[in-house]
Tab-separated table of C-alpha atoms (C1' of nucleotides) in Angstrom:
chain	number	residue	atom	x	y	z
A	1	UNK	CA	-80.606	-6.724	10.108
A	2	UNK	CA	-77.972	-9.419	10.003
A	3	UNK	CA	-79.062	-9.778	6.412
A	4	UNK	CA	-75.717	-8.809	4.937
A	5	UNK	CA	-74.499	-12.400	4.756
A	6	UNK	CA	-77.625	-13.600	2.932
A	7	UNK	CA	-76.473	-14.558	-0.561
A	8	UNK	CA	-79.944	-14.705	-2.118
A	9	UNK	CA	-80.794	-11.328	-0.697
A	10	UNK	CA	-77.674	-9.901	-2.252
A	11	UNK	CA	-78.593	-11.451	-5.597
A	12	UNK	CA	-82.030	-9.843	-5.385
A	13	UNK	CA	-80.500	-6.442	-4.638
A	14	UNK	CA	-78.037	-6.810	-7.514
A	15	UNK	CA	-80.826	-7.750	-9.927
A	16	UNK	CA	-83.076	-4.949	-8.729
A	17	UNK	CA	-80.216	-2.480	-9.053
A	18	UNK	CA	-79.556	-3.488	-12.651
A	19	UNK	CA	-83.242	-3.479	-13.607
A	20	UNK	CA	-83.918	-0.136	-11.920
A	21	UNK	CA	-80.998	1.234	-13.888
A	22	UNK	CA	-82.000	-0.231	-17.233
A	23	UNK	CA	-85.785	0.131	-17.039
A	24	UNK	CA	-86.391	2.647	-14.277
A	25	UNK	CA	-87.696	2.083	-10.755
A	26	UNK	CA	-91.424	2.420	-11.410
A	27	UNK	CA	-91.266	0.478	-14.631
A	28	UNK	CA	-89.645	-2.485	-12.889
A	29	UNK	CA	-92.105	-4.880	-11.252
A	30	UNK	CA	-91.596	-7.527	-8.604
A	31	UNK	CA	-92.236	-10.064	-11.343
A	32	UNK	CA	-89.331	-8.643	-13.351
A	33	UNK	CA	-86.922	-8.937	-10.444
A	34	UNK	CA	-88.191	-12.346	-9.311
A	35	UNK	CA	-87.910	-13.678	-12.849
A	36	UNK	CA	-84.410	-12.259	-13.230
A	37	UNK	CA	-83.260	-13.817	-9.953
A	38	UNK	CA	-85.069	-17.059	-10.700
A	39	UNK	CA	-87.491	-17.165	-7.780
A	40	UNK	CA	-91.261	-16.823	-7.476
A	41	UNK	CA	-93.054	-13.605	-6.609
A	42	UNK	CA	-94.211	-15.145	-3.323
A	43	UNK	CA	-90.692	-16.007	-2.255
A	44	UNK	CA	-89.630	-12.514	-3.146
A	45	UNK	CA	-91.902	-11.084	-0.479
A	46	UNK	CA	-90.224	-13.242	2.115
A	47	UNK	CA	-87.055	-11.213	1.591
A	48	UNK	CA	-88.534	-7.774	0.964
A	49	UNK	CA	-91.929	-6.689	2.220
A	50	UNK	CA	-92.335	-3.585	0.065
A	51	UNK	CA	-90.880	-2.040	-3.052
A	52	UNK	CA	-89.520	0.849	-1.021
A	53	UNK	CA	-87.619	-1.641	1.098
A	54	UNK	CA	-85.712	-2.993	-1.871
A	55	UNK	CA	-85.115	0.509	-3.225
A	56	UNK	CA	-83.611	1.346	0.132
A	57	UNK	CA	-81.348	-1.705	-0.036
A	58	UNK	CA	-80.268	-0.805	-3.581
A	59	UNK	CA	-79.366	2.743	-2.555
A	60	UNK	CA	-77.576	1.620	0.606
A	61	UNK	CA	-75.499	-0.888	-1.326
A	62	UNK	CA	-74.570	1.713	-3.928
A	63	UNK	CA	-73.533	4.269	-1.307
A	64	UNK	CA	-71.391	1.689	0.440
A	65	UNK	CA	-69.819	0.548	-2.828
A	66	UNK	CA	-69.031	4.112	-3.875
A	67	UNK	CA	-67.433	4.955	-0.541
A	68	UNK	CA	-65.481	1.702	-0.687
A	69	UNK	CA	-64.200	2.393	-4.189
A	70	UNK	CA	-63.159	5.960	-3.447
A	71	UNK	CA	-61.417	4.937	-0.229
A	72	UNK	CA	-59.558	2.305	-2.225
A	73	UNK	CA	-58.463	4.909	-4.758
A	74	UNK	CA	-57.213	7.175	-2.000
A	75	UNK	CA	-55.159	4.277	-0.723
A	76	UNK	CA	-53.763	3.102	-4.041
A	77	UNK	CA	-52.982	6.463	-5.634
A	78	UNK	CA	-51.110	9.346	-4.071
A	79	UNK	CA	-51.596	12.098	-6.647
A	80	UNK	CA	-54.993	13.809	-6.183
A	81	UNK	CA	-54.942	14.854	-9.826
A	82	UNK	CA	-54.540	11.217	-10.849
A	83	UNK	CA	-57.419	10.264	-8.545
A	84	UNK	CA	-59.754	12.808	-10.094
A	85	UNK	CA	-58.701	11.656	-13.539
A	86	UNK	CA	-59.673	8.129	-12.500
A	87	UNK	CA	-63.037	9.502	-11.452
A	88	UNK	CA	-63.569	11.196	-14.811
A	89	UNK	CA	-62.546	8.014	-16.605
A	90	UNK	CA	-65.615	6.234	-15.233
A	91	UNK	CA	-67.553	8.031	-17.943
A	92	UNK	CA	-65.398	6.468	-20.627
A	93	UNK	CA	-65.282	2.981	-19.150
A	94	UNK	CA	-69.078	2.972	-18.781
A	95	UNK	CA	-69.808	4.729	-22.066
A	96	UNK	CA	-71.976	1.927	-23.454
A	97	UNK	CA	-74.231	1.783	-20.426
A	98	UNK	CA	-74.357	5.562	-20.114
A	99	UNK	CA	-75.431	6.137	-23.704
A	100	UNK	CA	-78.070	3.409	-23.316
A	101	UNK	CA	-79.396	4.131	-19.823
A	102	UNK	CA	-77.805	7.334	-18.568
A	103	UNK	CA	-76.064	7.683	-15.220
A	104	UNK	CA	-77.484	5.153	-12.720
A	105	UNK	CA	-77.351	7.735	-9.939
A	106	UNK	CA	-78.546	10.804	-11.812
A	107	UNK	CA	-81.405	9.011	-13.530
A	108	UNK	CA	-82.592	7.454	-10.264
A	109	UNK	CA	-82.563	10.828	-8.505
A	110	UNK	CA	-84.440	12.356	-11.425
A	111	UNK	CA	-87.089	9.646	-11.232
A	112	UNK	CA	-87.470	9.831	-7.456
A	113	UNK	CA	-87.865	13.608	-7.678
A	114	UNK	CA	-90.755	13.120	-10.113
A	115	UNK	CA	-92.379	10.602	-7.789
A	116	UNK	CA	-91.944	13.031	-4.878
A	117	UNK	CA	-90.395	10.017	-3.229
A	118	UNK	CA	-89.038	10.612	0.263
A	119	UNK	CA	-86.067	8.388	-0.546
A	120	UNK	CA	-84.646	11.052	-2.871
A	121	UNK	CA	-82.881	12.334	0.226
A	122	UNK	CA	-81.182	8.955	0.661
A	123	UNK	CA	-80.492	8.647	-3.069
A	124	UNK	CA	-78.578	11.897	-3.273
A	125	UNK	CA	-76.127	10.483	-0.718
A	126	UNK	CA	-74.733	8.606	-3.725
A	127	UNK	CA	-73.841	12.060	-5.022
A	128	UNK	CA	-72.675	13.629	-1.790
A	129	UNK	CA	-70.274	10.757	-1.147
A	130	UNK	CA	-68.625	11.665	-4.455
A	131	UNK	CA	-68.819	15.385	-3.738
A	132	UNK	CA	-67.089	14.993	-0.369
A	133	UNK	CA	-64.346	12.795	-1.786
A	134	UNK	CA	-63.774	15.184	-4.701
A	135	UNK	CA	-63.653	18.114	-2.274
A	136	UNK	CA	-60.866	16.377	-0.377
A	137	UNK	CA	-58.905	15.733	-3.566
A	138	UNK	CA	-59.286	19.343	-4.665
A	139	UNK	CA	-58.078	20.546	-1.260
A	140	UNK	CA	-55.004	18.372	-1.621
A	141	UNK	CA	-54.571	19.968	-5.018
A	142	UNK	CA	-54.260	23.317	-3.296
A	143	UNK	CA	-57.790	24.675	-3.543
A	144	UNK	CA	-59.224	26.453	-0.537
A	145	UNK	CA	-62.767	27.361	0.384
A	146	UNK	CA	-63.877	26.987	-3.212
A	147	UNK	CA	-63.007	23.266	-3.285
A	148	UNK	CA	-66.510	22.116	-2.447
A	149	UNK	CA	-68.049	24.351	-5.078
A	150	UNK	CA	-65.631	23.074	-7.708
A	151	UNK	CA	-66.492	19.513	-6.681
A	152	UNK	CA	-70.172	20.254	-7.233
A	153	UNK	CA	-69.268	21.757	-10.576
A	154	UNK	CA	-67.490	18.571	-11.635
A	155	UNK	CA	-70.443	16.500	-10.456
A	156	UNK	CA	-72.748	18.608	-12.622
A	157	UNK	CA	-70.438	18.366	-15.615
A	158	UNK	CA	-70.468	14.570	-15.505
A	159	UNK	CA	-74.250	14.532	-15.103
A	160	UNK	CA	-74.750	16.814	-18.068
A	161	UNK	CA	-72.525	14.634	-20.213
A	162	UNK	CA	-74.460	11.526	-19.193
A	163	UNK	CA	-77.869	13.110	-19.834
A	164	UNK	CA	-76.988	14.403	-23.296
A	165	UNK	CA	-75.056	11.284	-24.313
A	166	UNK	CA	-78.109	9.276	-23.295
A	167	UNK	CA	-80.672	11.519	-25.024
A	168	UNK	CA	-78.711	11.432	-28.292
A	169	UNK	CA	-77.264	7.957	-27.747
A	170	UNK	CA	-73.962	9.545	-28.690
A	171	UNK	CA	-70.707	7.980	-27.511
A	172	UNK	CA	-68.590	10.331	-29.602
A	173	UNK	CA	-69.974	13.318	-27.736
A	174	UNK	CA	-69.241	11.624	-24.430
A	175	UNK	CA	-65.597	11.031	-25.339
A	176	UNK	CA	-65.243	14.618	-26.618
A	177	UNK	CA	-66.512	15.985	-23.341
A	178	UNK	CA	-64.305	13.683	-21.272
A	179	UNK	CA	-61.318	15.109	-23.166
A	180	UNK	CA	-62.619	18.608	-22.469
A	181	UNK	CA	-63.082	17.754	-18.790
A	182	UNK	CA	-59.503	16.530	-18.480
A	183	UNK	CA	-58.226	19.762	-20.012
A	184	UNK	CA	-60.255	21.599	-17.424
A	185	UNK	CA	-58.722	19.449	-14.678
A	186	UNK	CA	-55.255	20.235	-16.001
A	187	UNK	CA	-55.987	23.953	-15.813
A	188	UNK	CA	-56.859	23.852	-12.109
B	1	UNK	CA	-105.016	16.960	-38.621
B	2	UNK	CA	-106.788	20.299	-38.517
B	3	UNK	CA	-106.743	19.813	-34.806
B	4	UNK	CA	-104.631	22.864	-34.130
B	5	UNK	CA	-107.613	25.124	-33.681
B	6	UNK	CA	-109.290	22.806	-31.180
B	7	UNK	CA	-109.194	24.686	-27.880
B	8	UNK	CA	-110.020	21.690	-25.678
B	9	UNK	CA	-107.349	19.624	-27.359
B	10	UNK	CA	-104.816	22.338	-26.620
B	11	UNK	CA	-105.900	22.444	-23.006
B	12	UNK	CA	-105.416	18.684	-22.746
B	13	UNK	CA	-101.932	18.930	-24.225
B	14	UNK	CA	-101.018	21.770	-21.870
B	15	UNK	CA	-102.251	19.785	-18.851
B	16	UNK	CA	-100.489	16.624	-19.969
B	17	UNK	CA	-97.295	18.577	-20.531
B	18	UNK	CA	-97.378	20.012	-17.034
B	19	UNK	CA	-98.236	16.701	-15.390
B	20	UNK	CA	-95.623	14.764	-17.347
B	21	UNK	CA	-93.113	17.340	-16.188
B	22	UNK	CA	-94.144	17.336	-12.550
B	23	UNK	CA	-94.921	13.635	-12.059
B	24	UNK	CA	-93.259	11.890	-14.974
B	25	UNK	CA	-94.816	10.348	-18.058
B	26	UNK	CA	-95.437	6.826	-16.764
B	27	UNK	CA	-96.623	8.039	-13.407
B	28	UNK	CA	-99.265	10.273	-14.989
B	29	UNK	CA	-102.546	8.518	-15.780
B	30	UNK	CA	-105.372	9.503	-18.094
B	31	UNK	CA	-107.451	10.089	-14.977
B	32	UNK	CA	-104.883	12.611	-13.760
B	33	UNK	CA	-105.014	14.550	-17.008
B	34	UNK	CA	-108.798	14.284	-17.402
B	35	UNK	CA	-109.305	15.469	-13.834
B	36	UNK	CA	-106.892	18.357	-14.335
B	37	UNK	CA	-108.650	19.460	-17.529
B	38	UNK	CA	-112.079	18.897	-16.024
B	39	UNK	CA	-113.417	16.248	-18.374
B	40	UNK	CA	-114.248	12.557	-17.984
B	41	UNK	CA	-111.914	9.722	-18.911
B	42	UNK	CA	-114.300	8.641	-21.646
B	43	UNK	CA	-114.297	12.053	-23.248
B	44	UNK	CA	-110.538	12.054	-23.083
B	45	UNK	CA	-110.341	9.077	-25.412
B	46	UNK	CA	-112.385	10.948	-27.968
B	47	UNK	CA	-109.477	13.370	-28.361
B	48	UNK	CA	-106.531	11.008	-27.924
B	49	UNK	CA	-106.698	7.308	-28.633
B	50	UNK	CA	-103.505	6.247	-26.872
B	51	UNK	CA	-101.028	7.565	-24.349
B	52	UNK	CA	-98.335	7.651	-26.994
B	53	UNK	CA	-100.528	9.914	-29.072
B	54	UNK	CA	-100.701	12.557	-26.384
B	55	UNK	CA	-96.989	12.211	-25.681
B	56	UNK	CA	-96.405	12.886	-29.333
B	57	UNK	CA	-98.596	15.985	-29.188
B	58	UNK	CA	-96.771	17.224	-26.078
B	59	UNK	CA	-93.378	16.808	-27.731
B	60	UNK	CA	-94.526	18.413	-30.993
B	61	UNK	CA	-95.931	21.403	-29.162
B	62	UNK	CA	-92.741	21.825	-27.172
B	63	UNK	CA	-90.524	21.634	-30.261
B	64	UNK	CA	-92.678	24.215	-32.027
B	65	UNK	CA	-92.687	26.494	-28.980
B	66	UNK	CA	-88.920	26.276	-28.605
B	67	UNK	CA	-88.312	27.064	-32.267
B	68	UNK	CA	-90.786	29.924	-32.047
B	69	UNK	CA	-89.116	31.410	-28.974
B	70	UNK	CA	-85.602	31.168	-30.395
B	71	UNK	CA	-86.682	32.670	-33.704
B	72	UNK	CA	-88.251	35.533	-31.753
B	73	UNK	CA	-85.021	36.101	-29.854
B	74	UNK	CA	-83.049	36.180	-33.087
B	75	UNK	CA	-85.438	38.834	-34.313
B	76	UNK	CA	-85.533	40.976	-31.186
B	77	UNK	CA	-81.851	40.896	-30.257
B	78	UNK	CA	-78.895	41.535	-32.529
B	79	UNK	CA	-75.964	40.574	-30.315
B	80	UNK	CA	-75.403	36.787	-30.363
B	81	UNK	CA	-73.724	37.019	-26.980
B	82	UNK	CA	-76.829	38.669	-25.574
B	83	UNK	CA	-78.975	35.940	-27.125
B	84	UNK	CA	-76.950	33.164	-25.530
B	85	UNK	CA	-77.095	34.999	-22.223
B	86	UNK	CA	-80.865	35.038	-22.552
B	87	UNK	CA	-80.726	31.302	-23.122
B	88	UNK	CA	-78.650	30.740	-19.997
B	89	UNK	CA	-81.014	32.937	-18.003
B	90	UNK	CA	-83.812	30.406	-18.502
B	91	UNK	CA	-82.156	28.411	-15.743
B	92	UNK	CA	-82.512	31.297	-13.332
B	93	UNK	CA	-86.029	32.297	-14.309
B	94	UNK	CA	-87.190	28.679	-13.925
B	95	UNK	CA	-85.123	27.900	-10.852
B	96	UNK	CA	-88.092	26.927	-8.700
B	97	UNK	CA	-89.447	24.427	-11.196
B	98	UNK	CA	-85.990	23.091	-12.005
B	99	UNK	CA	-85.069	22.396	-8.390
B	100	UNK	CA	-88.442	20.715	-7.884
B	101	UNK	CA	-88.810	18.762	-11.128
B	102	UNK	CA	-85.587	19.068	-13.103
B	103	UNK	CA	-85.418	20.131	-16.719
B	104	UNK	CA	-88.658	19.246	-18.538
B	105	UNK	CA	-86.724	18.176	-21.624
B	106	UNK	CA	-83.825	16.360	-20.002
B	107	UNK	CA	-85.986	14.476	-17.547
B	108	UNK	CA	-88.417	13.384	-20.269
B	109	UNK	CA	-85.577	12.107	-22.456
B	110	UNK	CA	-84.119	10.283	-19.458
B	111	UNK	CA	-87.454	8.619	-18.767
B	112	UNK	CA	-88.100	7.670	-22.389
B	113	UNK	CA	-84.621	6.145	-22.640
B	114	UNK	CA	-85.449	3.937	-19.647
B	115	UNK	CA	-88.714	2.872	-21.239
B	116	UNK	CA	-86.856	2.089	-24.481
B	117	UNK	CA	-89.547	4.277	-25.961
B	118	UNK	CA	-89.271	4.873	-29.710
B	119	UNK	CA	-90.362	8.462	-29.189
B	120	UNK	CA	-87.024	9.298	-27.576
B	121	UNK	CA	-85.897	10.133	-31.085
B	122	UNK	CA	-88.671	12.713	-31.355
B	123	UNK	CA	-88.061	13.976	-27.845
B	124	UNK	CA	-84.425	14.802	-28.453
B	125	UNK	CA	-85.542	17.178	-31.196
B	126	UNK	CA	-86.349	19.487	-28.286
B	127	UNK	CA	-82.602	19.445	-27.664
B	128	UNK	CA	-81.403	19.598	-31.259
B	129	UNK	CA	-83.543	22.665	-31.938
B	130	UNK	CA	-81.608	24.390	-29.163
B	131	UNK	CA	-78.293	22.962	-30.349
B	132	UNK	CA	-78.816	24.237	-33.892
B	133	UNK	CA	-79.834	27.690	-32.728
B	134	UNK	CA	-76.891	27.901	-30.328
B	135	UNK	CA	-74.561	26.770	-33.112
B	136	UNK	CA	-75.761	29.669	-35.252
B	137	UNK	CA	-75.211	32.147	-32.445
B	138	UNK	CA	-71.705	30.823	-31.800
B	139	UNK	CA	-70.881	31.109	-35.493
B	140	UNK	CA	-71.992	34.740	-35.421
B	141	UNK	CA	-69.726	35.113	-32.438
B	142	UNK	CA	-66.823	34.115	-34.640
B	143	UNK	CA	-66.481	30.419	-33.906
B	144	UNK	CA	-65.786	28.106	-36.812
B	145	UNK	CA	-66.119	24.347	-37.162
B	146	UNK	CA	-66.099	23.919	-33.394
B	147	UNK	CA	-69.334	25.924	-32.977
B	148	UNK	CA	-71.563	22.850	-32.968
B	149	UNK	CA	-69.383	21.086	-30.429
B	150	UNK	CA	-69.409	24.114	-28.150
B	151	UNK	CA	-73.210	24.272	-28.501
B	152	UNK	CA	-73.451	20.655	-27.347
B	153	UNK	CA	-71.142	21.512	-24.478
B	154	UNK	CA	-73.431	24.316	-23.365
B	155	UNK	CA	-76.422	22.024	-23.648
B	156	UNK	CA	-74.689	19.489	-21.399
B	157	UNK	CA	-73.708	22.164	-18.902
B	158	UNK	CA	-77.298	23.294	-18.460
B	159	UNK	CA	-78.476	19.703	-18.133
B	160	UNK	CA	-75.906	18.934	-15.475
B	161	UNK	CA	-76.927	21.998	-13.510
B	162	UNK	CA	-80.591	21.001	-13.702
B	163	UNK	CA	-79.946	17.393	-12.661
B	164	UNK	CA	-77.809	18.290	-9.640
B	165	UNK	CA	-80.000	21.235	-8.579
B	166	UNK	CA	-82.947	18.836	-8.706
B	167	UNK	CA	-81.243	15.974	-6.854
B	168	UNK	CA	-80.147	18.307	-4.035
B	169	UNK	CA	-83.100	20.657	-4.369
B	170	UNK	CA	-80.503	23.404	-4.293
B	171	UNK	CA	-81.285	26.791	-5.835
B	172	UNK	CA	-78.081	28.335	-4.529
B	173	UNK	CA	-76.014	25.851	-6.500
B	174	UNK	CA	-78.028	26.606	-9.623
B	175	UNK	CA	-77.382	30.329	-9.336
B	176	UNK	CA	-73.679	29.751	-8.675
B	177	UNK	CA	-73.372	27.674	-11.799
B	178	UNK	CA	-75.296	30.172	-13.908
B	179	UNK	CA	-72.761	32.795	-12.842
B	180	UNK	CA	-69.974	30.401	-13.749
B	181	UNK	CA	-71.599	29.719	-17.121
B	182	UNK	CA	-71.800	33.415	-17.923
B	183	UNK	CA	-68.104	33.827	-17.124
B	184	UNK	CA	-67.439	30.992	-19.525
B	185	UNK	CA	-69.540	32.722	-22.179
B	186	UNK	CA	-67.584	35.921	-21.663
B	187	UNK	CA	-64.325	34.054	-22.226
B	188	UNK	CA	-65.372	32.749	-25.657
C	1	DG	C1'	-118.998	15.514	-28.108
C	2	DT	C1'	-119.525	14.126	-23.541
C	3	DC	C1'	-120.938	11.027	-20.394
C	4	DT	C1'	-121.358	6.333	-17.530
C	5	DA	C1'	-120.389	1.845	-17.433
C	6	DT	C1'	-117.361	-1.952	-18.333
C	7	DA	C1'	-113.640	-5.199	-20.258
C	8	DT	C1'	-109.144	-6.588	-19.494
C	9	DA	C1'	-104.521	-6.639	-17.764
C	10	DC	C1'	-101.141	-5.915	-14.461
C	11	DG	C1'	-99.300	-3.909	-10.382
C	12	DG	C1'	-98.226	-4.510	-5.242
C	13	DA	C1'	-99.163	-7.239	-1.477
C	14	DT	C1'	-101.054	-11.351	1.458
C	15	DA	C1'	-102.459	-16.238	2.887
C	16	DG	C1'	-101.460	-20.492	3.438
C	17	DA	C1'	-99.808	-25.203	1.655
C	18	DC	C1'	-95.570	-27.675	1.473
D	1	DG	C1'	-87.727	-20.778	2.805
D	2	DT	C1'	-90.089	-21.512	-1.292
D	3	DC	C1'	-94.035	-22.276	-3.621
D	4	DT	C1'	-99.146	-21.524	-5.617
D	5	DA	C1'	-103.295	-19.158	-5.265
D	6	DT	C1'	-105.604	-15.101	-4.484
D	7	DC	C1'	-107.158	-10.289	-3.015
D	8	DC	C1'	-107.449	-5.692	-4.286
D	9	DG	C1'	-106.438	-1.456	-6.455
D	10	DT	C1'	-105.541	0.982	-10.553
D	11	DA	C1'	-104.193	1.453	-15.375
D	12	DT	C1'	-105.275	1.557	-20.371
D	13	DA	C1'	-108.754	1.162	-23.390
D	14	DT	C1'	-113.578	0.205	-25.271
D	15	DA	C1'	-118.806	0.115	-25.700
D	16	DG	C1'	-122.625	2.306	-25.841
D	17	DA	C1'	-126.261	5.656	-23.832
D	18	DC	C1'	-127.420	10.466	-24.201
DNA sequence: GTCTATATACGGATAGAC
DNA sequence: GTCTATCCGTATATAGAC
C-alpha cells in the first residue's frame, strides 16, 4: 500500500472509473484507460498488474467517497428528512449521466453478476454503505425495526428509476419519479 | 425471411438468448453458442452472419413472446387487477434466475446502453410492450390520463427489485418487495 | 448444410531498453 | 518510472473442402 498519495495512480483510477461507467468494465481496455490518462500501456502495468486490481481500486475509492459524502451530510444537516431528500436529489443532479449510462453502481453490479465476478461482493458494498446510512436516517425519523427494509426499498426505487430512464433515455420520466419519491418520503 | 420455420435457427436463438442472459451479450462468444447448440462455429455463420444479427433475432423473439403472453392473459383473465397481479408474480416465479442474473430485459438494455449499441432502441420495445399492456389494464381499472405514468412506475419498481435482488443475491428481499408491490396494487 | 482450416484484429500481460 | 516491442490467447469473421 502507501499508494494513496500517488497522484498518477489516482488519475488512473479516476479515468478507469469514468470509462467503466460510460462503456462498461469488460468493454474498457487497458489501451482505453492508458490513452485517456496519457500514458503508455507498458507504464500502466507498472501501476496495476491486472484488470481486477484496478477494478478493486475503483470500487474501494467509490465506497470511501460514498461514506465520506454521507458522513458529511450527517454533519452538515440535522433533519433526517432533509438528508434523505438530498439523497434522492442525486438522481436529479445526475440526470444527464443516468439517462446516458445508468447508475454507476447498479450497472457495475449488474455487469459483475453476469461475469460471475467474485468482486460483486465488494461492489455491493457501494450499496450497503447507502443502505446503512439510510437506515440510520429512517430510525431518526421514528421508524423501528422496519427501517432497514424501508432503506432497501428506497435503494430499489432509485435503481428502478435509473434503469428505466437509461433504457428509454428519458429524463422526463426520471424527474416524474423523483417527485413521486419525495411524496412517498413525505408520507413516512 | 421465411426463417421462422427453421428449427435449428430457433434452437440457436434460444441458446443465444439464455447465454446472453446468464453471461451478458459481449461476454458470450459464437463458440459459446455453437457449443451449447452442438454445432461448429463455421456452421453457425451459415445461419447468422454477424453477432448483431443474432442479437436482433433474440430481441425480436422476446418481443413477440411477451406480446403473445400478455395477449393470452387478456384473453384468459377478465379482472385487470388479477392480470397485473399475474404480471407482478413473474418476479416470484423467476426469483432464482433474477437473483442470479437480474432481469433479462433490464440487464440487456443496461449493457446495450454501455456499448452505445444502436439496438438499444429495439431492446426497449421489450419494455414498451409491457408498458402499453399495463397501461390498458390500469385504464380498465379506472385510471385516466395518469395510467401510462403509473405503468412506467410499475415497470421501474420491478426493475429496481431485480437489480437490488441481483446485486445482493437476496431472494428474501425480492419476496418482501413483491408483497409490498401487491399492497400498492390493492391501494390503486 | 456442415465441417475444418485460416485470416485478421485485439485483448491482457510480460520483457527489457532507457 | 516510462517507454517500445513482443508473447499469447481468444474473438469475429471468412474460405473452401466435403
